[in-house]
Amino acid sequence: MKSRLALRAVALGYLGFLILLPVGGVFWITFRDGFMPFWESITTPEALNAFYLTVFAAVVAVVANTVFGVAAAIMLVRRRFPGKQLLSALIDLPLAVSPVVVGLALILVYGTYGWFGGWLAEQGILIIFSFPGIILATVFVSLPFVVREVVPVLREVGTEQEQAASTLGASSWQTFWRVTLPSIRPGVTYGIVLTTAKALGEFGAVSVVSGRIIGRTETLTLHVEDRFQAFDLAGAYAASVVLAVLALGTLFAMNLLKPKEEKA
Amino acid sequence: MGITVSNISKRFGDFVALDDVSLDIQNGSLTALLGPSGSGKSTLLRVIAGLENPDSGEVVISGQNKTGTPPQQRGVGFVFQHYAAFKHMTVEDNVAFGLRIRKRSKDQTREKVHELLELVHLEGFAHRYPSQLSGGQRQRMALARALAIEPEVLLLDEPFGALDASVRKDLRAWLRRLHEDMPVTTVLVTHDQEEAMEVASEIVVMNDGAIEQIGDPTEVYENPATEFVMSFIGPITRLQGAYVRPHDLRIQLEPNGKTSEARVEELLHLGFEVRVHLRLSNDEDIWAQITRDTASQLDLKNGKTVYIVTDRSRSFG
């Protein structure tokens, strides 16, 4: 009995000092002087631009990586092809490589003096220090999550339900939409939550490729740092709260979407 | 009509699953493919369904060559050992799946689903999810789902293999009655000889990717064509090099010209049946199956000397 209480105290204490206290502190400091200072900080044109940019990049990353992730997971689990190990290793690469390196690599390829950057610039397409670069970096760093969450679920579900659907006359497309996708939904959902969290919180890669043009290519995380460097602590904390609320909102929405029957 | 399979071969790597198998299945019959695991029975069923492509050979269903046809267009109902229930759909939606794919009208679908749920005794379960059903109920749902598309043939892959013994017994009897009411050509894969004898009108005994014997239950039991069939279907024991069914052995207290002397080693009382383990004078072990009454008439006891004889033993060249 005593040891169980001690264990609980250690677990709660650990979480408390690592997560609850700092996050709670941010909320407390932000709203210490009421709601209005917070509202003023997050409605400056720079803050609003950062907010829209972050949300847009996250939406693109989630859509792109969900489509790619589900397709890649099906390839990895259901198909045999040469280079499968390589594909699997490549998918994990964004987890292994530091985001700063990702940013530098993108500059190497798409920068003005990069391999494709010069040609693209002649066509009037600017990637680095611009919006597409931020999207690229965000998609890159959040790529593995859907694949990694879906692969084990797909393996566990097996192929019998799909075979049953095919004997009942369903084409492979119909089988995918009506049988495969619903049965891997828990994995897809959790993958989306992780992708969103990573996309919202990304700092390193975006910091390198964005050029950090205030009011134009600043995401929320960059905006937080920018405010912090400018001794505008209130602004930094307010933007942090917005980030935290976005993440919590995603978790909450995904919980609501969870179907009720998936107990067995 | 029915199903004709000719010269089917199928390998998985080095393993020969089916070796030049040919088989005729009568229209409207209930046939069991019986054999141990690895005998090729499930592979043959999956080849008929189109879930597996044979390396060579032909599959003809109801007079149409369906060898290269994908499973979607074969008109077969397939029931899996582990149900393959669509877990995210209610019982009703599971059964309606094939009809919705075929774009039947809502009224038509509802009526058909209702009718099928009644047939498999799941009327009250339409809005449940598979996880809320027992194994037997899930399998009945899977059967209704397969029957919904009005298949020309119904293929059952070890359908009762994952169920409790008592549920299995009930479902076998129920399946036989169902087939009498609705004579769709049905092929059932099983490794359980009792199940095959109880349910099927025709038994195909398979071993090592080939067919050993085809016949009705009495025939495969009474006149086994090979050593394998004899040993796989029903109990056997050996008397002087020949195979004999333990219930075909007679025990008597006096010798005659044809008897062998033996000593009673052990008596097992299994209700109506008594199992007698004996040792012959040449040290061979043998066992006999006799009734309780016979055992008490003979007054069998451990260590007693008796004489055994049979007029139904078999040797295979």
Coordinates of C-alpha atoms in Angstrom, one line a residue:
Chain A
M1 CA 0.0 0.0 0.0
K2 CA 2.7 2.4 1.0
S3 CA 4.9 1.6 -1.9
R4 CA 2.0 2.1 -4.3
L5 CA 1.4 5.6 -2.8
A6 CA 5.1 6.4 -3.2
L7 CA 5.1 5.2 -6.8
R8 CA 2.1 7.4 -7.5
A9 CA 3.8 10.4 -5.8
V10 CA 6.9 9.9 -7.9
A11 CA 4.9 9.7 -11.1
L12 CA 2.8 12.7 -10.4
G13 CA 5.8 14.7 -9.1
Y14 CA 7.8 13.9 -12.2
L15 CA 4.9 15.0 -14.5
G16 CA 4.2 18.0 -12.2
F17 CA 7.7 19.5 -12.3
L18 CA 8.3 18.6 -16.0
I19 CA 5.0 19.5 -17.5
L20 CA 2.3 20.9 -15.3
L21 CA 4.4 23.5 -13.5
P22 CA 6.0 25.1 -16.6
V23 CA 2.9 25.0 -18.7
G24 CA 0.7 26.2 -15.9
G25 CA 3.2 28.9 -15.2
V26 CA 2.9 30.2 -18.8
F27 CA -0.9 30.3 -18.5
W28 CA -0.7 32.0 -15.1
I29 CA 1.7 34.7 -16.3
T30 CA -0.2 35.3 -19.5
F31 CA -3.5 35.9 -17.7
R32 CA -2.1 37.6 -14.6
D33 CA -3.2 41.0 -15.7
G34 CA -6.5 39.8 -17.1
F35 CA -7.6 38.9 -20.6
M36 CA -7.1 42.2 -22.4
P37 CA -3.3 42.4 -22.5
F38 CA -3.3 38.8 -23.9
W39 CA -5.9 39.7 -26.5
E40 CA -3.9 42.8 -27.6
S41 CA -0.7 40.8 -27.8
I42 CA -2.2 38.1 -30.1
T43 CA -4.0 40.5 -32.4
T44 CA -1.0 42.5 -33.6
P45 CA -0.6 42.1 -37.4
E46 CA 2.6 40.1 -36.8
A47 CA 1.0 37.7 -34.3
L48 CA -2.0 37.2 -36.6
N49 CA 0.2 36.5 -39.6
A50 CA 2.2 34.0 -37.6
F51 CA -1.0 32.3 -36.5
Y52 CA -2.4 32.0 -40.0
L53 CA 0.9 30.8 -41.3
T54 CA 1.3 28.2 -38.6
V55 CA -2.2 26.8 -39.0
F56 CA -1.9 26.7 -42.8
A57 CA 1.4 24.9 -42.8
A58 CA 0.0 22.4 -40.2
V59 CA -3.1 21.8 -42.4
V60 CA -1.0 21.2 -45.5
A61 CA 1.4 18.9 -43.5
V62 CA -1.4 16.9 -42.1
V63 CA -3.2 16.4 -45.4
A64 CA 0.0 15.6 -47.3
N65 CA 1.4 13.3 -44.7
T66 CA -1.9 11.5 -44.1
V67 CA -2.3 10.6 -47.8
F68 CA 1.3 9.7 -48.1
G69 CA 1.4 7.9 -44.8
V70 CA -1.5 5.6 -45.4
A71 CA -0.3 4.8 -48.9
A72 CA 3.3 4.1 -47.6
A73 CA 2.0 2.0 -44.7
I74 CA 0.0 -0.2 -47.1
M75 CA 3.0 -0.6 -49.4
L76 CA 5.2 -1.5 -46.4
V77 CA 2.8 -4.0 -44.9
R78 CA 1.0 -5.5 -47.9
R79 CA 3.4 -5.4 -50.8
R80 CA 6.7 -6.9 -51.6
F81 CA 9.1 -4.9 -53.7
P82 CA 12.8 -4.3 -53.9
G83 CA 14.0 -1.4 -51.8
K84 CA 11.4 -1.9 -49.2
Q85 CA 13.9 -1.7 -46.4
L86 CA 15.3 1.5 -47.9
L87 CA 11.9 3.1 -48.0
S88 CA 11.3 2.2 -44.4
A89 CA 14.6 3.7 -43.4
L90 CA 14.0 6.9 -45.4
I91 CA 10.7 7.4 -43.7
D92 CA 12.4 7.4 -40.3
L93 CA 15.1 9.8 -41.5
P94 CA 13.2 13.0 -40.4
L95 CA 13.1 11.6 -36.8
A96 CA 16.8 10.9 -36.8
V97 CA 18.2 14.1 -38.4
S98 CA 18.2 17.3 -36.5
P99 CA 15.7 19.8 -37.9
V100 CA 18.4 22.4 -38.4
V101 CA 20.2 20.0 -40.8
V102 CA 16.8 19.6 -42.6
G103 CA 16.6 23.3 -43.1
L104 CA 20.2 23.6 -44.4
A105 CA 19.6 20.7 -46.8
L106 CA 16.5 22.4 -48.2
I107 CA 18.5 25.5 -48.7
L108 CA 21.2 23.5 -50.5
V109 CA 18.6 22.2 -53.0
Y110 CA 16.1 25.0 -53.3
G111 CA 18.1 28.1 -52.2
T112 CA 18.8 30.9 -54.7
Y113 CA 22.3 29.4 -55.3
G114 CA 21.0 25.8 -54.8
W115 CA 20.6 23.0 -57.3
F116 CA 17.1 23.8 -58.4
G117 CA 16.7 27.2 -56.7
G118 CA 18.2 29.3 -59.5
W119 CA 16.0 27.7 -62.2
L120 CA 12.9 28.0 -60.0
A121 CA 13.7 31.7 -59.3
E122 CA 13.9 32.3 -63.0
Q123 CA 10.3 30.9 -63.3
G124 CA 9.3 33.3 -60.6
I125 CA 9.0 30.7 -57.9
L126 CA 10.7 31.5 -54.6
I127 CA 10.9 28.7 -52.1
I128 CA 13.5 29.6 -49.5
F129 CA 12.8 32.6 -47.3
S130 CA 9.3 32.3 -48.5
F131 CA 6.0 30.5 -47.8
P132 CA 6.7 27.3 -49.8
G133 CA 10.0 26.7 -47.9
I134 CA 8.1 26.8 -44.6
I135 CA 5.6 24.3 -45.9
L136 CA 8.3 22.0 -47.2
A137 CA 10.2 22.1 -43.9
T138 CA 7.0 21.4 -41.9
V139 CA 5.9 18.5 -44.2
F140 CA 9.4 17.1 -44.0
V141 CA 9.8 17.0 -40.2
S142 CA 6.3 15.7 -39.6
L143 CA 6.5 12.9 -42.3
P144 CA 7.0 9.7 -40.2
F145 CA 4.2 9.9 -37.7
V146 CA 1.2 8.7 -39.7
V147 CA 3.2 5.9 -41.4
R148 CA 4.6 4.7 -38.0
E149 CA 1.2 4.7 -36.3
V150 CA -0.7 3.0 -39.2
V151 CA 1.8 0.2 -39.9
P152 CA 1.3 -1.8 -36.7
V153 CA -2.5 -1.4 -36.9
L154 CA -2.6 -2.5 -40.5
R155 CA -0.5 -5.6 -39.5
E156 CA -2.8 -6.4 -36.7
V157 CA -6.0 -6.0 -38.7
G158 CA -4.7 -8.6 -41.3
T159 CA -6.1 -9.3 -44.7
E160 CA -9.1 -11.4 -44.0
Q161 CA -11.7 -8.6 -43.9
E162 CA -10.3 -7.3 -47.2
Q163 CA -10.6 -10.8 -48.8
A164 CA -14.1 -11.1 -47.4
A165 CA -15.0 -7.8 -49.1
S166 CA -13.5 -8.9 -52.4
T167 CA -15.6 -12.2 -52.4
L168 CA -18.7 -10.0 -51.7
G169 CA -17.9 -8.1 -54.9
A170 CA -16.1 -5.0 -53.7
S171 CA -13.4 -3.6 -56.0
S172 CA -10.0 -2.7 -54.4
W173 CA -11.0 0.9 -54.2
Q174 CA -14.3 0.1 -52.6
T175 CA -12.6 -2.2 -50.2
F176 CA -10.1 0.5 -49.3
W177 CA -12.8 3.1 -48.4
R178 CA -15.3 0.8 -46.8
V179 CA -13.1 -1.8 -45.0
T180 CA -9.4 -0.9 -44.8
L181 CA -9.6 2.8 -43.9
P182 CA -12.3 2.4 -41.2
S183 CA -10.4 -0.4 -39.6
I184 CA -7.1 1.5 -39.4
R185 CA -8.8 4.7 -38.2
P186 CA -7.4 4.6 -34.7
G187 CA -3.9 4.5 -36.1
V188 CA -4.6 7.3 -38.6
T189 CA -6.2 9.5 -35.9
Y190 CA -3.2 9.2 -33.6
G191 CA -0.8 9.8 -36.4
I192 CA -2.7 13.0 -37.3
V193 CA -2.5 14.2 -33.7
L194 CA 1.3 13.6 -33.6
T195 CA 1.7 15.2 -37.1
T196 CA -0.3 18.3 -36.0
A197 CA 1.7 18.6 -32.8
K198 CA 5.0 18.4 -34.6
A199 CA 3.9 20.8 -37.4
L200 CA 2.7 23.4 -34.9
G201 CA 5.7 23.2 -32.7
E202 CA 8.5 23.0 -35.4
F203 CA 11.2 25.5 -34.8
G204 CA 14.6 24.5 -36.1
A205 CA 14.0 23.7 -39.8
V206 CA 11.5 26.5 -40.2
S207 CA 13.9 28.9 -38.6
V208 CA 16.6 28.1 -41.2
V209 CA 14.4 28.2 -44.3
S210 CA 12.0 31.0 -43.5
G211 CA 14.4 33.9 -43.3
R212 CA 12.3 35.1 -40.3
I213 CA 10.9 38.1 -42.0
I214 CA 8.7 39.6 -39.3
G215 CA 5.0 39.8 -40.3
R216 CA 5.7 37.7 -43.4
T217 CA 7.6 34.4 -42.9
E218 CA 7.3 34.1 -39.1
T219 CA 5.5 31.1 -37.7
L220 CA 4.1 31.1 -34.1
T221 CA 7.2 29.4 -32.7
L222 CA 9.5 31.9 -34.4
H223 CA 7.2 34.7 -33.3
V224 CA 7.5 33.5 -29.7
E225 CA 11.3 33.7 -29.9
D226 CA 11.2 37.0 -31.7
R227 CA 9.1 38.5 -28.9
F228 CA 11.3 36.9 -26.3
Q229 CA 14.4 38.4 -27.9
A230 CA 12.7 41.8 -28.0
F231 CA 12.1 41.7 -24.2
D232 CA 8.3 41.5 -24.9
L233 CA 7.7 38.7 -22.4
A234 CA 3.9 39.3 -22.4
G235 CA 3.9 38.8 -26.2
A236 CA 6.0 35.7 -26.0
Y237 CA 3.8 34.1 -23.4
A238 CA 0.6 35.0 -25.1
A239 CA 1.8 33.4 -28.4
S240 CA 2.9 30.3 -26.4
V241 CA -0.6 30.0 -24.9
V242 CA -2.1 30.1 -28.4
L243 CA 0.2 27.3 -29.5
A244 CA -0.7 25.2 -26.4
V245 CA -4.4 25.8 -27.0
L246 CA -4.1 24.8 -30.7
A247 CA -2.5 21.5 -29.6
L248 CA -5.0 20.8 -26.9
G249 CA -7.8 21.6 -29.4
T250 CA -6.4 19.0 -31.8
L251 CA -6.3 16.4 -29.1
F252 CA -9.8 17.2 -28.0
A253 CA -11.2 17.1 -31.6
M254 CA -9.6 13.7 -32.2
N255 CA -11.1 12.3 -29.0
L256 CA -14.5 13.5 -30.1
L257 CA -14.1 11.9 -33.5
K258 CA -13.2 8.5 -32.0
P259 CA -15.9 6.0 -32.8
K260 CA -17.6 4.4 -29.9
E261 CA -17.7 0.8 -30.9
E262 CA -14.0 0.1 -31.1
K263 CA -13.6 -1.7 -27.8
A264 CA -12.8 -5.2 -28.9
Chain B
M1 CA -22.9 -27.9 -63.3
G2 CA -21.6 -27.6 -59.8
I3 CA -17.8 -27.1 -59.5
T4 CA -15.2 -28.8 -61.7
V5 CA -11.6 -28.5 -60.8
S6 CA -9.1 -30.0 -63.2
N7 CA -5.3 -30.5 -62.9
I8 CA -4.8 -27.8 -60.3
S9 CA -1.2 -27.3 -59.1
K10 CA 0.0 -24.7 -56.6
R11 CA 3.3 -24.1 -55.0
F12 CA 4.4 -21.7 -52.2
G13 CA 8.1 -21.5 -52.7
D14 CA 9.4 -25.0 -52.3
F15 CA 6.2 -26.3 -50.7
V16 CA 3.8 -28.1 -53.0
A17 CA 0.4 -27.2 -51.7
L18 CA -1.6 -28.8 -54.5
D19 CA -0.2 -31.4 -56.9
D20 CA -2.3 -31.9 -60.0
V21 CA -5.7 -32.1 -58.3
S22 CA -8.9 -32.8 -60.2
L23 CA -12.3 -32.9 -58.6
D24 CA -16.0 -32.9 -59.5
I25 CA -18.5 -31.4 -57.1
Q26 CA -22.1 -32.1 -57.8
N27 CA -24.6 -29.2 -58.1
G28 CA -26.5 -28.8 -54.8
S29 CA -24.3 -31.1 -52.8
L30 CA -22.6 -30.5 -49.5
T31 CA -19.0 -31.7 -49.8
A32 CA -16.3 -31.8 -47.1
L33 CA -12.6 -31.4 -48.0
L34 CA -11.1 -33.4 -45.1
G35 CA -7.4 -33.7 -44.3
P36 CA -4.7 -32.8 -41.8
S37 CA -3.1 -29.3 -41.8
G38 CA -0.8 -28.8 -44.8
S39 CA -2.8 -31.3 -46.9
G40 CA -3.9 -28.5 -49.3
K41 CA -7.6 -28.5 -48.5
S42 CA -7.7 -24.8 -47.7
T43 CA -5.6 -23.9 -50.7
L44 CA -8.0 -25.8 -52.9
L45 CA -10.9 -23.9 -51.5
R46 CA -9.2 -20.6 -51.9
V47 CA -8.3 -21.5 -55.5
I48 CA -12.0 -22.1 -56.1
A49 CA -12.9 -18.7 -54.6
G50 CA -10.2 -16.9 -56.6
L51 CA -8.4 -15.8 -53.5
E52 CA -5.4 -17.8 -54.6
N53 CA -4.2 -18.2 -58.2
P54 CA -3.2 -21.7 -59.3
D55 CA 0.1 -22.3 -61.1
S56 CA -1.7 -24.5 -63.5
G57 CA -5.1 -26.1 -64.0
E58 CA -8.7 -24.9 -64.4
V59 CA -11.7 -24.0 -62.3
V60 CA -15.2 -24.3 -63.8
I61 CA -18.2 -23.0 -61.8
S62 CA -21.7 -23.7 -63.1
G63 CA -20.3 -24.5 -66.5
Q64 CA -18.3 -21.3 -66.8
N65 CA -14.5 -21.3 -66.8
K66 CA -13.5 -19.0 -63.9
T67 CA -9.8 -19.7 -63.8
G68 CA -8.6 -16.2 -64.3
T69 CA -11.6 -14.4 -62.9
P70 CA -11.0 -12.2 -59.8
P71 CA -13.0 -13.2 -56.7
Q72 CA -15.3 -10.2 -57.1
Q73 CA -16.9 -11.7 -60.2
R74 CA -17.0 -15.4 -59.2
G75 CA -20.3 -15.3 -57.4
V76 CA -19.0 -17.3 -54.5
G77 CA -19.8 -16.9 -50.8
F78 CA -16.8 -17.4 -48.6
V79 CA -16.8 -17.9 -44.9
F80 CA -13.6 -17.7 -43.0
Q81 CA -12.4 -19.6 -39.9
H82 CA -12.0 -16.4 -37.9
Y83 CA -15.2 -14.8 -39.2
A84 CA -13.6 -11.8 -41.0
A85 CA -16.4 -9.7 -39.6
F86 CA -16.3 -6.0 -40.5
K87 CA -15.6 -4.8 -37.0
H88 CA -16.6 -1.2 -37.6
M89 CA -20.0 -2.1 -39.0
T90 CA -23.2 -3.3 -37.3
V91 CA -24.5 -6.8 -37.9
E92 CA -27.0 -5.3 -40.3
D93 CA -24.4 -3.4 -42.3
N94 CA -22.2 -6.5 -42.4
V95 CA -24.9 -8.5 -44.0
A96 CA -25.9 -5.7 -46.3
F97 CA -22.3 -5.1 -47.6
G98 CA -22.6 -7.2 -50.7
L99 CA -26.0 -5.8 -51.6
R100 CA -24.8 -2.2 -51.2
I101 CA -21.9 -2.9 -53.5
R102 CA -24.4 -4.2 -56.0
K103 CA -26.4 -1.0 -55.6
R104 CA -29.7 -2.7 -54.7
S105 CA -32.4 -0.4 -53.7
K106 CA -32.8 0.5 -50.0
D107 CA -36.1 -1.4 -49.6
Q108 CA -34.8 -4.4 -51.3
T109 CA -31.6 -4.4 -49.2
R110 CA -33.6 -4.0 -45.9
E111 CA -36.0 -6.8 -46.8
K112 CA -33.2 -9.2 -47.8
V113 CA -31.1 -8.4 -44.7
H114 CA -34.1 -8.9 -42.4
E115 CA -34.9 -12.2 -44.1
L116 CA -31.3 -13.5 -43.7
L117 CA -31.0 -12.4 -40.1
E118 CA -34.2 -14.4 -39.4
L119 CA -32.6 -17.4 -41.2
V120 CA -29.5 -17.3 -39.0
H121 CA -31.5 -16.4 -35.8
L122 CA -29.9 -13.0 -35.3
E123 CA -33.1 -10.9 -35.7
G124 CA -32.6 -9.1 -32.4
F125 CA -28.9 -8.3 -33.1
A126 CA -29.2 -6.1 -36.2
H127 CA -27.8 -3.0 -34.4
R128 CA -25.0 -4.8 -32.5
Y129 CA -21.4 -4.7 -33.4
P130 CA -19.4 -7.9 -34.0
S131 CA -17.5 -7.3 -30.7
Q132 CA -20.8 -7.7 -28.9
L133 CA -21.5 -11.1 -30.3
S134 CA -20.3 -14.6 -29.3
G135 CA -18.2 -16.6 -31.7
G136 CA -21.1 -18.7 -32.9
Q137 CA -23.2 -15.6 -33.5
R138 CA -20.4 -14.0 -35.4
Q139 CA -20.0 -17.0 -37.7
R140 CA -23.8 -17.1 -38.3
M141 CA -23.6 -13.4 -39.3
A142 CA -20.7 -14.2 -41.6
L143 CA -22.8 -16.9 -43.2
A144 CA -25.7 -14.5 -43.7
R145 CA -23.3 -12.0 -45.2
A146 CA -22.1 -14.6 -47.7
L147 CA -25.6 -15.8 -48.5
A148 CA -26.8 -12.2 -49.1
I149 CA -25.2 -12.1 -52.6
E150 CA -27.1 -15.3 -53.6
P151 CA -23.9 -17.1 -54.4
E152 CA -23.7 -20.0 -56.8
V153 CA -21.4 -21.8 -54.4
L154 CA -20.8 -21.4 -50.7
L155 CA -17.3 -22.1 -49.5
L156 CA -16.6 -22.6 -45.8
D157 CA -13.0 -22.6 -44.6
E158 CA -12.9 -24.4 -41.2
P159 CA -16.0 -22.5 -40.2
F160 CA -16.4 -24.0 -36.8
G161 CA -12.7 -24.4 -36.0
A162 CA -12.5 -21.4 -33.6
L163 CA -15.7 -22.3 -31.6
D164 CA -16.4 -24.2 -28.4
A165 CA -17.2 -27.9 -28.7
S166 CA -20.8 -27.6 -27.8
V167 CA -21.4 -24.6 -30.1
R168 CA -19.7 -26.4 -32.9
K169 CA -22.1 -29.4 -32.5
D170 CA -25.2 -27.1 -32.6
L171 CA -23.9 -25.3 -35.7
R172 CA -23.1 -28.4 -37.6
A173 CA -26.7 -29.7 -37.1
W174 CA -28.0 -26.2 -38.0
L175 CA -25.8 -26.0 -41.2
R176 CA -27.1 -29.4 -42.4
R177 CA -30.7 -28.3 -41.9
L178 CA -30.0 -25.0 -43.6
H179 CA -28.5 -26.8 -46.6
E180 CA -31.6 -29.1 -46.8
D181 CA -33.8 -26.0 -46.9
M182 CA -31.5 -24.1 -49.3
P183 CA -29.5 -26.5 -51.4
V184 CA -26.7 -24.2 -52.6
T185 CA -23.6 -26.2 -53.7
T186 CA -21.5 -26.0 -50.5
V187 CA -17.9 -27.0 -49.9
L188 CA -16.7 -27.2 -46.3
V189 CA -13.0 -27.5 -45.3
T190 CA -12.3 -29.3 -42.1
H191 CA -9.6 -31.3 -40.3
D192 CA -12.2 -33.0 -38.1
Q193 CA -13.4 -36.3 -39.5
E194 CA -16.4 -36.4 -37.2
E195 CA -17.5 -33.0 -38.5
A196 CA -17.1 -34.2 -42.1
M197 CA -19.1 -37.4 -41.5
E198 CA -21.8 -35.5 -39.6
V199 CA -22.4 -32.7 -42.0
A200 CA -21.4 -33.7 -45.5
S201 CA -23.0 -35.9 -48.1
E202 CA -19.7 -36.4 -49.9
I203 CA -16.2 -36.5 -48.4
V204 CA -13.0 -35.7 -50.2
V205 CA -10.0 -37.0 -48.2
M206 CA -6.8 -35.0 -48.9
N207 CA -3.2 -35.6 -47.9
D208 CA 0.1 -34.0 -49.1
G209 CA -1.5 -31.9 -51.8
A210 CA -3.4 -34.7 -53.4
I211 CA -6.8 -36.4 -53.1
E212 CA -6.7 -39.8 -51.4
Q213 CA -10.3 -40.8 -51.8
I214 CA -13.7 -39.4 -52.7
G215 CA -16.9 -41.0 -51.4
D216 CA -19.9 -40.7 -49.1
P217 CA -19.3 -41.0 -45.3
T218 CA -20.1 -44.7 -45.1
E219 CA -17.8 -45.5 -48.0
V220 CA -14.7 -43.8 -46.8
Y221 CA -15.2 -45.3 -43.4
E222 CA -16.0 -48.9 -44.5
N223 CA -13.9 -49.1 -47.6
P224 CA -10.9 -46.8 -47.1
A225 CA -8.9 -46.8 -50.3
T226 CA -5.5 -46.1 -48.7
E227 CA -3.7 -46.6 -45.4
F228 CA -3.9 -42.9 -44.9
V229 CA -7.7 -42.8 -45.2
M230 CA -8.1 -45.7 -42.9
S231 CA -5.9 -44.1 -40.2
F232 CA -7.3 -40.6 -40.6
I233 CA -11.0 -41.5 -40.6
G234 CA -11.8 -43.3 -37.4
P235 CA -9.7 -45.2 -34.9
I236 CA -7.3 -48.0 -35.9
T237 CA -5.1 -50.5 -34.2
R238 CA -2.9 -53.2 -35.7
L239 CA -3.2 -57.0 -35.5
Q240 CA -0.4 -59.0 -37.0
G241 CA 0.6 -56.4 -39.6
A242 CA -3.0 -55.6 -40.7
Y243 CA -5.1 -52.6 -39.8
V244 CA -8.3 -53.2 -37.9
R245 CA -10.9 -50.9 -36.4
P246 CA -10.9 -51.4 -32.6
H247 CA -14.7 -52.1 -32.6
D248 CA -14.2 -54.8 -35.2
L249 CA -12.1 -56.9 -32.7
R250 CA -13.9 -59.6 -30.8
I251 CA -12.7 -60.8 -27.4
Q252 CA -13.5 -64.4 -26.3
L253 CA -12.4 -66.6 -23.5
E254 CA -11.7 -69.8 -25.5
P255 CA -9.2 -70.1 -28.4
N256 CA -10.0 -71.4 -31.8
G257 CA -8.0 -71.8 -35.0
K258 CA -8.1 -68.1 -35.9
T259 CA -7.6 -66.4 -32.5
S260 CA -4.5 -64.7 -31.0
E261 CA -3.7 -65.0 -27.3
A262 CA -3.5 -61.8 -25.4
R263 CA -3.3 -60.4 -21.8
V264 CA -5.5 -57.6 -20.6
E265 CA -3.3 -54.7 -19.6
E266 CA -5.7 -52.0 -18.8
L267 CA -9.5 -51.3 -18.8
L268 CA -10.9 -47.8 -19.4
H269 CA -14.6 -47.4 -18.8
L270 CA -16.0 -44.5 -21.0
G271 CA -19.7 -44.8 -20.3
F272 CA -21.3 -47.0 -22.9
E273 CA -17.9 -47.9 -24.4
V274 CA -15.1 -49.9 -22.7
R275 CA -11.6 -49.6 -24.1
V276 CA -9.4 -52.7 -23.5
H277 CA -5.7 -52.4 -23.9
L278 CA -4.1 -55.8 -24.6
R279 CA -0.7 -57.3 -25.1
L280 CA -0.3 -60.1 -27.6
S281 CA 2.0 -63.1 -26.9
N282 CA 4.5 -61.6 -29.4
D283 CA 4.6 -58.5 -27.2
E284 CA 2.6 -56.3 -29.7
D285 CA 0.2 -53.8 -28.1
I286 CA -3.4 -53.6 -29.4
W287 CA -6.6 -52.1 -28.2
A288 CA -10.3 -53.0 -28.6
Q289 CA -13.5 -51.2 -28.2
I290 CA -16.3 -53.2 -26.7
T291 CA -19.6 -52.4 -25.0
R292 CA -20.1 -52.3 -21.3
D293 CA -22.3 -55.4 -21.4
T294 CA -19.8 -57.4 -23.3
A295 CA -17.1 -56.4 -20.8
S296 CA -19.1 -57.6 -17.8
Q297 CA -20.1 -60.8 -19.5
L298 CA -16.5 -61.6 -20.2
D299 CA -15.6 -60.6 -16.6
L300 CA -12.5 -58.8 -17.9
K301 CA -9.8 -58.0 -15.3
N302 CA -6.3 -56.7 -15.6
G303 CA -3.9 -59.6 -16.2
K304 CA -6.6 -62.0 -17.5
T305 CA -5.7 -64.1 -20.6
V306 CA -8.2 -63.8 -23.5
Y307 CA -8.3 -64.7 -27.2
I308 CA -9.0 -62.0 -29.9
V309 CA -10.2 -62.4 -33.4
T310 CA -11.5 -60.3 -36.2
D311 CA -13.1 -60.8 -39.6
R312 CA -12.6 -57.3 -40.8
S313 CA -9.0 -56.4 -41.1
R314 CA -7.3 -54.6 -44.0
S315 CA -3.8 -54.5 -45.4
F316 CA -2.6 -51.9 -48.0
G317 CA 0.0 -52.9 -50.5

